[in-house]
């Protein structure tokens, strides 16, 4: 188990999970501190932006995994 968490892909997975936690906490903070809270438009924009980020992150993860399987270590 420890080897999976310390491998490159494990670090990618933990970083992705961390970014999700930070995003959810940030949404919660914004919804409680902004006057009038987060509207549908603001929330939608933030979620779409985050999903674009996650899509690029997943593509990089997929490409890295493909490169890693082709290399002889």
mmCIF file of N, CA, C and O in Angstrom:
data_model
loop_
_atom_site.group_PDB
_atom_site.id
_atom_site.type_symbol
_atom_site.label_atom_id
_atom_site.label_comp_id
_atom_site.label_asym_id
_atom_site.label_seq_id
_atom_site.Cartn_x
_atom_site.Cartn_y
_atom_site.Cartn_z
ATOM 1 N N UNK A 1 0.829 -1.194 0.000
ATOM 2 C CA UNK A 1 0.000 0.000 0.000
ATOM 3 C C UNK A 1 0.870 1.253 0.000
ATOM 4 O O UNK A 1 0.598 2.188 -0.710
ATOM 5 N N UNK A 2 1.910 1.249 0.800
ATOM 6 C CA UNK A 2 2.783 2.422 0.896
ATOM 7 C C UNK A 2 3.474 2.689 -0.433
ATOM 8 O O UNK A 2 3.679 3.838 -0.801
ATOM 9 N N UNK A 3 3.828 1.621 -1.169
ATOM 10 C CA UNK A 3 4.473 1.803 -2.464
ATOM 11 C C UNK A 3 3.554 2.499 -3.453
ATOM 12 O O UNK A 3 3.998 3.296 -4.272
ATOM 13 N N UNK A 4 2.269 2.184 -3.385
ATOM 14 C CA UNK A 4 1.310 2.834 -4.286
ATOM 15 C C UNK A 4 1.203 4.322 -3.998
ATOM 16 O O UNK A 4 1.070 5.133 -4.905
ATOM 17 N N UNK A 5 1.228 4.702 -2.731
ATOM 18 C CA UNK A 5 1.087 6.107 -2.367
ATOM 19 C C UNK A 5 2.338 6.909 -2.678
ATOM 20 O O UNK A 5 2.248 8.112 -2.918
ATOM 21 N N UNK A 6 3.497 6.273 -2.657
ATOM 22 C CA UNK A 6 4.736 7.004 -2.920
ATOM 23 C C UNK A 6 5.175 6.911 -4.371
ATOM 24 O O UNK A 6 6.149 7.546 -4.744
ATOM 25 N N UNK A 7 4.477 6.136 -5.201
ATOM 26 C CA UNK A 7 4.813 6.098 -6.619
ATOM 27 C C UNK A 7 4.363 7.405 -7.266
ATOM 28 O O UNK A 7 3.611 8.188 -6.683
ATOM 29 N N UNK A 8 4.840 7.651 -8.473
ATOM 30 C CA UNK A 8 4.471 8.880 -9.173
ATOM 31 C C UNK A 8 2.963 8.980 -9.371
ATOM 32 O O UNK A 8 2.365 10.028 -9.148
ATOM 33 N N UNK A 9 2.338 7.897 -9.795
ATOM 34 C CA UNK A 9 0.896 7.929 -10.005
ATOM 35 C C UNK A 9 0.137 8.067 -8.691
ATOM 36 O O UNK A 9 -0.918 8.688 -8.644
ATOM 37 N N UNK A 10 0.672 7.510 -7.631
ATOM 38 C CA UNK A 10 0.062 7.677 -6.320
ATOM 39 C C UNK A 10 0.098 9.132 -5.869
ATOM 40 O O UNK A 10 -0.865 9.643 -5.294
ATOM 41 N N UNK A 11 1.200 9.796 -6.161
ATOM 42 C CA UNK A 11 1.307 11.217 -5.835
ATOM 43 C C UNK A 11 0.310 12.014 -6.658
ATOM 44 O O UNK A 11 -0.332 12.937 -6.159
ATOM 45 N N UNK A 12 0.148 11.655 -7.943
ATOM 46 C CA UNK A 12 -0.869 12.314 -8.779
ATOM 47 C C UNK A 12 -2.257 12.126 -8.181
ATOM 48 O O UNK A 12 -3.048 13.064 -8.119
ATOM 49 N N UNK A 13 -2.565 10.918 -7.757
ATOM 50 C CA UNK A 13 -3.889 10.640 -7.198
ATOM 51 C C UNK A 13 -4.118 11.424 -5.903
ATOM 52 O O UNK A 13 -5.187 12.010 -5.707
ATOM 53 N N UNK A 14 -3.133 11.446 -5.028
ATOM 54 C CA UNK A 14 -3.271 12.200 -3.783
ATOM 55 C C UNK A 14 -3.368 13.697 -4.050
ATOM 56 O O UNK A 14 -4.135 14.402 -3.381
ATOM 57 N N UNK A 15 -2.632 14.187 -5.032
ATOM 58 C CA UNK A 15 -2.712 15.606 -5.379
ATOM 59 C C UNK A 15 -4.091 15.949 -5.926
ATOM 60 O O UNK A 15 -4.647 17.011 -5.612
ATOM 61 N N UNK A 16 -4.644 15.070 -6.748
ATOM 62 C CA UNK A 16 -5.979 15.292 -7.268
ATOM 63 C C UNK A 16 -7.020 15.305 -6.170
ATOM 64 O O UNK A 16 -7.931 16.142 -6.160
ATOM 65 N N UNK A 17 -6.899 14.380 -5.233
ATOM 66 C CA UNK A 17 -7.820 14.339 -4.098
ATOM 67 C C UNK A 17 -7.693 15.598 -3.253
ATOM 68 O O UNK A 17 -8.693 16.177 -2.818
ATOM 69 N N UNK A 18 -6.477 16.035 -3.037
ATOM 70 C CA UNK A 18 -6.242 17.262 -2.276
ATOM 71 C C UNK A 18 -6.872 18.464 -2.975
ATOM 72 O O UNK A 18 -7.494 19.311 -2.331
ATOM 73 N N UNK A 19 -6.728 18.538 -4.301
ATOM 74 C CA UNK A 19 -7.319 19.670 -5.022
ATOM 75 C C UNK A 19 -8.843 19.650 -4.921
ATOM 76 O O UNK A 19 -9.477 20.704 -4.835
ATOM 77 N N UNK A 20 -9.442 18.468 -4.918
ATOM 78 C CA UNK A 20 -10.890 18.362 -4.760
ATOM 79 C C UNK A 20 -11.323 18.855 -3.380
ATOM 80 O O UNK A 20 -12.302 19.598 -3.251
ATOM 81 N N UNK A 21 -10.594 18.475 -2.352
ATOM 82 C CA UNK A 21 -10.916 18.912 -0.992
ATOM 83 C C UNK A 21 -10.789 20.432 -0.883
ATOM 84 O O UNK A 21 -11.666 21.105 -0.326
ATOM 85 N N UNK A 22 -9.715 20.990 -1.450
ATOM 86 C CA UNK A 22 -9.519 22.438 -1.412
ATOM 87 C C UNK A 22 -10.649 23.138 -2.166
ATOM 88 O O UNK A 22 -11.176 24.166 -1.712
ATOM 89 N N UNK A 23 -11.059 22.598 -3.303
ATOM 90 C CA UNK A 23 -12.128 23.200 -4.086
ATOM 91 C C UNK A 23 -13.446 23.209 -3.311
ATOM 92 O O UNK A 23 -14.139 24.224 -3.268
ATOM 93 N N UNK A 24 -13.788 22.101 -2.697
ATOM 94 C CA UNK A 24 -15.038 22.019 -1.939
ATOM 95 C C UNK A 24 -15.003 22.966 -0.741
ATOM 96 O O UNK A 24 -15.989 23.669 -0.466
ATOM 97 N N UNK A 25 -13.888 23.023 -0.046
ATOM 98 C CA UNK A 25 -13.770 23.936 1.100
ATOM 99 C C UNK A 25 -13.860 25.389 0.625
ATOM 100 O O UNK A 25 -14.521 26.218 1.263
ATOM 101 N N UNK A 26 -13.227 25.696 -0.497
ATOM 102 C CA UNK A 26 -13.292 27.058 -1.032
ATOM 103 C C UNK A 26 -14.720 27.434 -1.409
ATOM 104 O O UNK A 26 -15.163 28.566 -1.148
ATOM 105 N N UNK A 27 -15.459 26.507 -2.025
ATOM 106 C CA UNK A 27 -16.862 26.778 -2.346
ATOM 107 C C UNK A 27 -17.671 27.034 -1.078
ATOM 108 O O UNK A 27 -18.512 27.940 -1.046
ATOM 109 N N UNK A 28 -17.429 26.254 -0.064
ATOM 110 C CA UNK A 28 -18.146 26.436 1.200
ATOM 111 C C UNK A 28 -17.823 27.806 1.809
ATOM 112 O O UNK A 28 -18.723 28.513 2.257
ATOM 113 N N UNK A 29 -16.545 28.173 1.811
ATOM 114 C CA UNK A 29 -16.141 29.469 2.371
ATOM 115 C C UNK A 29 -16.764 30.611 1.572
ATOM 116 O O UNK A 29 -17.296 31.569 2.135
ATOM 117 N N UNK A 30 -16.718 30.511 0.247
ATOM 118 C CA UNK A 30 -17.310 31.556 -0.586
ATOM 119 C C UNK A 30 -18.813 31.657 -0.379
ATOM 120 O O UNK A 30 -19.367 32.756 -0.347
ATOM 121 N N UNK A 31 -19.473 30.522 -0.233
ATOM 122 C CA UNK A 31 -20.933 30.555 -0.058
ATOM 123 C C UNK A 31 -21.335 31.179 1.268
ATOM 124 O O UNK A 31 -22.428 31.726 1.392
ATOM 125 N N UNK A 32 -20.461 31.102 2.260
ATOM 126 C CA UNK A 32 -20.805 31.671 3.566
ATOM 127 C C UNK A 32 -20.325 33.110 3.723
ATOM 128 O O UNK A 32 -20.881 33.847 4.530
ATOM 129 N N UNK A 33 -19.307 33.532 2.975
ATOM 130 C CA UNK A 33 -18.743 34.865 3.184
ATOM 131 C C UNK A 33 -19.197 35.893 2.153
ATOM 132 O O UNK A 33 -19.176 37.081 2.450
ATOM 133 N N UNK A 34 -19.571 35.486 0.963
ATOM 134 C CA UNK A 34 -20.019 36.444 -0.043
ATOM 135 C C UNK A 34 -21.404 36.977 0.308
ATOM 136 O O UNK A 34 -22.270 36.209 0.730
ATOM 137 N N UNK A 35 -21.597 38.265 0.127
ATOM 138 C CA UNK A 35 -22.950 38.800 0.353
ATOM 139 C C UNK A 35 -23.924 38.151 -0.637
ATOM 140 O O UNK A 35 -23.707 38.168 -1.834
ATOM 141 N N UNK A 36 -24.943 37.540 -0.147
ATOM 142 C CA UNK A 36 -25.903 36.858 -1.011
ATOM 143 C C UNK A 36 -25.476 35.453 -1.380
ATOM 144 O O UNK A 36 -26.171 34.763 -2.109
ATOM 145 N N UNK A 37 -24.340 35.006 -0.887
ATOM 146 C CA UNK A 37 -23.862 33.652 -1.177
ATOM 147 C C UNK A 37 -23.422 33.481 -2.615
ATOM 148 O O UNK A 37 -23.245 34.440 -3.356
ATOM 149 N N UNK A 38 -23.228 32.262 -3.006
ATOM 150 C CA UNK A 38 -22.859 31.939 -4.384
ATOM 151 C C UNK A 38 -24.130 31.744 -5.194
ATOM 152 O O UNK A 38 -24.973 30.939 -4.839
ATOM 153 N N UNK A 39 -24.223 32.453 -6.279
ATOM 154 C CA UNK A 39 -25.360 32.258 -7.154
ATOM 155 C C UNK A 39 -25.115 31.076 -8.081
ATOM 156 O O UNK A 39 -24.024 30.492 -8.121
ATOM 157 N N UNK A 40 -26.138 30.728 -8.827
ATOM 158 C CA UNK A 40 -26.030 29.609 -9.764
ATOM 159 C C UNK A 40 -24.971 29.899 -10.823
ATOM 160 O O UNK A 40 -24.175 29.029 -11.188
ATOM 161 N N UNK A 41 -24.936 31.131 -11.300
ATOM 162 C CA UNK A 41 -23.980 31.496 -12.355
ATOM 163 C C UNK A 41 -22.536 31.411 -11.848
ATOM 164 O O UNK A 41 -21.662 30.884 -12.527
ATOM 165 N N UNK A 42 -22.288 31.949 -10.659
ATOM 166 C CA UNK A 42 -20.936 31.886 -10.088
ATOM 167 C C UNK A 42 -20.518 30.438 -9.832
ATOM 168 O O UNK A 42 -19.413 30.026 -10.153
ATOM 169 N N UNK A 43 -21.412 29.686 -9.211
ATOM 170 C CA UNK A 43 -21.098 28.286 -8.911
ATOM 171 C C UNK A 43 -20.856 27.504 -10.192
ATOM 172 O O UNK A 43 -19.911 26.715 -10.277
ATOM 173 N N UNK A 44 -21.708 27.726 -11.193
ATOM 174 C CA UNK A 44 -21.530 27.035 -12.474
ATOM 175 C C UNK A 44 -20.196 27.346 -13.117
ATOM 176 O O UNK A 44 -19.508 26.461 -13.622
ATOM 177 N N UNK A 45 -19.810 28.620 -13.098
ATOM 178 C CA UNK A 45 -18.518 29.007 -13.668
ATOM 179 C C UNK A 45 -17.351 28.368 -12.938
ATOM 180 O O UNK A 45 -16.388 27.892 -13.567
ATOM 181 N N UNK A 46 -17.421 28.341 -11.625
ATOM 182 C CA UNK A 46 -16.346 27.728 -10.844
ATOM 183 C C UNK A 46 -16.268 26.220 -11.082
ATOM 184 O O UNK A 46 -15.177 25.658 -11.219
ATOM 185 N N UNK A 47 -17.422 25.580 -11.145
ATOM 186 C CA UNK A 47 -17.446 24.128 -11.353
ATOM 187 C C UNK A 47 -16.945 23.780 -12.754
ATOM 188 O O UNK A 47 -16.155 22.847 -12.918
ATOM 189 N N UNK A 48 -17.368 24.540 -13.763
ATOM 190 C CA UNK A 48 -16.891 24.279 -15.133
ATOM 191 C C UNK A 48 -15.380 24.480 -15.208
ATOM 192 O O UNK A 48 -14.658 23.666 -15.797
ATOM 193 N N UNK A 49 -14.875 25.529 -14.594
ATOM 194 C CA UNK A 49 -13.433 25.763 -14.569
ATOM 195 C C UNK A 49 -12.687 24.637 -13.874
ATOM 196 O O UNK A 49 -11.637 24.180 -14.350
ATOM 197 N N UNK A 50 -13.220 24.184 -12.759
ATOM 198 C CA UNK A 50 -12.572 23.082 -12.037
ATOM 199 C C UNK A 50 -12.610 21.791 -12.857
ATOM 200 O O UNK A 50 -11.627 21.058 -12.902
ATOM 201 N N UNK A 51 -13.733 21.532 -13.525
ATOM 202 C CA UNK A 51 -13.818 20.323 -14.350
ATOM 203 C C UNK A 51 -12.857 20.375 -15.533
ATOM 204 O O UNK A 51 -12.293 19.343 -15.927
ATOM 205 N N UNK A 52 -12.638 21.558 -16.098
ATOM 206 C CA UNK A 52 -11.627 21.693 -17.155
ATOM 207 C C UNK A 52 -10.237 21.381 -16.606
ATOM 208 O O UNK A 52 -9.443 20.688 -17.242
ATOM 209 N N UNK A 53 -9.962 21.895 -15.416
ATOM 210 C CA UNK A 53 -8.685 21.598 -14.770
ATOM 211 C C UNK A 53 -8.520 20.097 -14.536
ATOM 212 O O UNK A 53 -7.467 19.522 -14.820
ATOM 213 N N UNK A 54 -9.559 19.460 -14.023
ATOM 214 C CA UNK A 54 -9.501 18.021 -13.754
ATOM 215 C C UNK A 54 -9.338 17.237 -15.062
ATOM 216 O O UNK A 54 -8.616 16.239 -15.106
ATOM 217 N N UNK A 55 -9.983 17.691 -16.139
ATOM 218 C CA UNK A 55 -9.836 17.027 -17.425
ATOM 219 C C UNK A 55 -8.402 17.070 -17.928
ATOM 220 O O UNK A 55 -7.869 16.060 -18.397
ATOM 221 N N UNK A 56 -7.772 18.222 -17.825
ATOM 222 C CA UNK A 56 -6.369 18.344 -18.237
ATOM 223 C C UNK A 56 -5.479 17.512 -17.318
ATOM 224 O O UNK A 56 -4.542 16.853 -17.762
ATOM 225 N N UNK A 57 -5.777 17.512 -16.047
ATOM 226 C CA UNK A 57 -5.012 16.737 -15.073
ATOM 227 C C UNK A 57 -5.124 15.238 -15.380
ATOM 228 O O UNK A 57 -4.121 14.517 -15.369
ATOM 229 N N UNK A 58 -6.337 14.779 -15.692
ATOM 230 C CA UNK A 58 -6.544 13.369 -16.018
ATOM 231 C C UNK A 58 -5.840 13.000 -17.324
ATOM 232 O O UNK A 58 -5.273 11.908 -17.445
ATOM 233 N N UNK A 59 -5.861 13.893 -18.294
ATOM 234 C CA UNK A 59 -5.161 13.633 -19.560
ATOM 235 C C UNK A 59 -3.661 13.511 -19.322
ATOM 236 O O UNK A 59 -2.997 12.617 -19.879
ATOM 237 N N UNK A 60 -3.115 14.386 -18.498
ATOM 238 C CA UNK A 60 -1.685 14.311 -18.182
ATOM 239 C C UNK A 60 -1.361 13.013 -17.460
ATOM 240 O O UNK A 60 -0.333 12.375 -17.717
ATOM 241 N N UNK A 61 -2.236 12.596 -16.560
ATOM 242 C CA UNK A 61 -2.056 11.355 -15.819
ATOM 243 C C UNK A 61 -2.075 10.174 -16.782
ATOM 244 O O UNK A 61 -1.242 9.280 -16.704
ATOM 245 N N UNK A 62 -3.015 10.172 -17.717
ATOM 246 C CA UNK A 62 -3.121 9.103 -18.713
ATOM 247 C C UNK A 62 -1.875 9.054 -19.605
ATOM 248 O O UNK A 62 -1.326 7.982 -19.855
ATOM 249 N N UNK A 63 -1.420 10.203 -20.050
ATOM 250 C CA UNK A 63 -0.228 10.260 -20.904
ATOM 251 C C UNK A 63 0.982 9.777 -20.130
ATOM 252 O O UNK A 63 1.807 9.014 -20.637
ATOM 253 N N UNK A 64 1.116 10.218 -18.884
ATOM 254 C CA UNK A 64 2.250 9.790 -18.072
ATOM 255 C C UNK A 64 2.236 8.281 -17.864
ATOM 256 O O UNK A 64 3.277 7.630 -17.940
ATOM 257 N N UNK A 65 1.070 7.718 -17.623
ATOM 258 C CA UNK A 65 0.969 6.270 -17.435
ATOM 259 C C UNK A 65 1.370 5.538 -18.708
ATOM 260 O O UNK A 65 2.041 4.499 -18.658
ATOM 261 N N UNK A 66 0.994 6.072 -19.879
ATOM 262 C CA UNK A 66 1.388 5.459 -21.141
ATOM 263 C C UNK A 66 2.879 5.513 -21.384
ATOM 264 O O UNK A 66 3.491 4.555 -21.853
ATOM 265 N N UNK A 67 3.486 6.634 -21.043
ATOM 266 C CA UNK A 67 4.931 6.775 -21.200
ATOM 267 C C UNK A 67 5.648 5.846 -20.231
ATOM 268 O O UNK A 67 6.640 5.207 -20.577
ATOM 269 N N UNK A 68 5.137 5.776 -19.018
ATOM 270 C CA UNK A 68 5.770 4.944 -17.987
ATOM 271 C C UNK A 68 5.748 3.463 -18.361
ATOM 272 O O UNK A 68 6.696 2.736 -18.067
ATOM 273 N N UNK A 69 4.682 2.999 -19.026
ATOM 274 C CA UNK A 69 4.608 1.593 -19.388
ATOM 275 C C UNK A 69 5.528 1.251 -20.558
ATOM 276 O O UNK A 69 5.943 0.112 -20.707
ATOM 277 N N UNK A 70 5.869 2.235 -21.375
ATOM 278 C CA UNK A 70 6.750 1.991 -22.529
ATOM 279 C C UNK A 70 8.220 2.016 -22.155
ATOM 280 O O UNK A 70 9.037 1.435 -22.857
ATOM 281 N N UNK A 71 8.565 2.726 -21.121
ATOM 282 C CA UNK A 71 9.964 2.840 -20.725
ATOM 283 C C UNK A 71 10.395 1.609 -19.953
ATOM 284 O O UNK A 71 9.657 1.083 -19.143
ATOM 285 N N UNK A 72 11.614 1.210 -20.201
ATOM 286 C CA UNK A 72 12.202 0.107 -19.438
ATOM 287 C C UNK A 72 13.005 0.699 -18.301
ATOM 288 O O UNK A 72 13.913 1.488 -18.511
ATOM 289 N N UNK A 73 12.642 0.330 -17.096
ATOM 290 C CA UNK A 73 13.325 0.898 -15.923
ATOM 291 C C UNK A 73 14.227 -0.143 -15.329
ATOM 292 O O UNK A 73 13.978 -1.280 -15.267
#
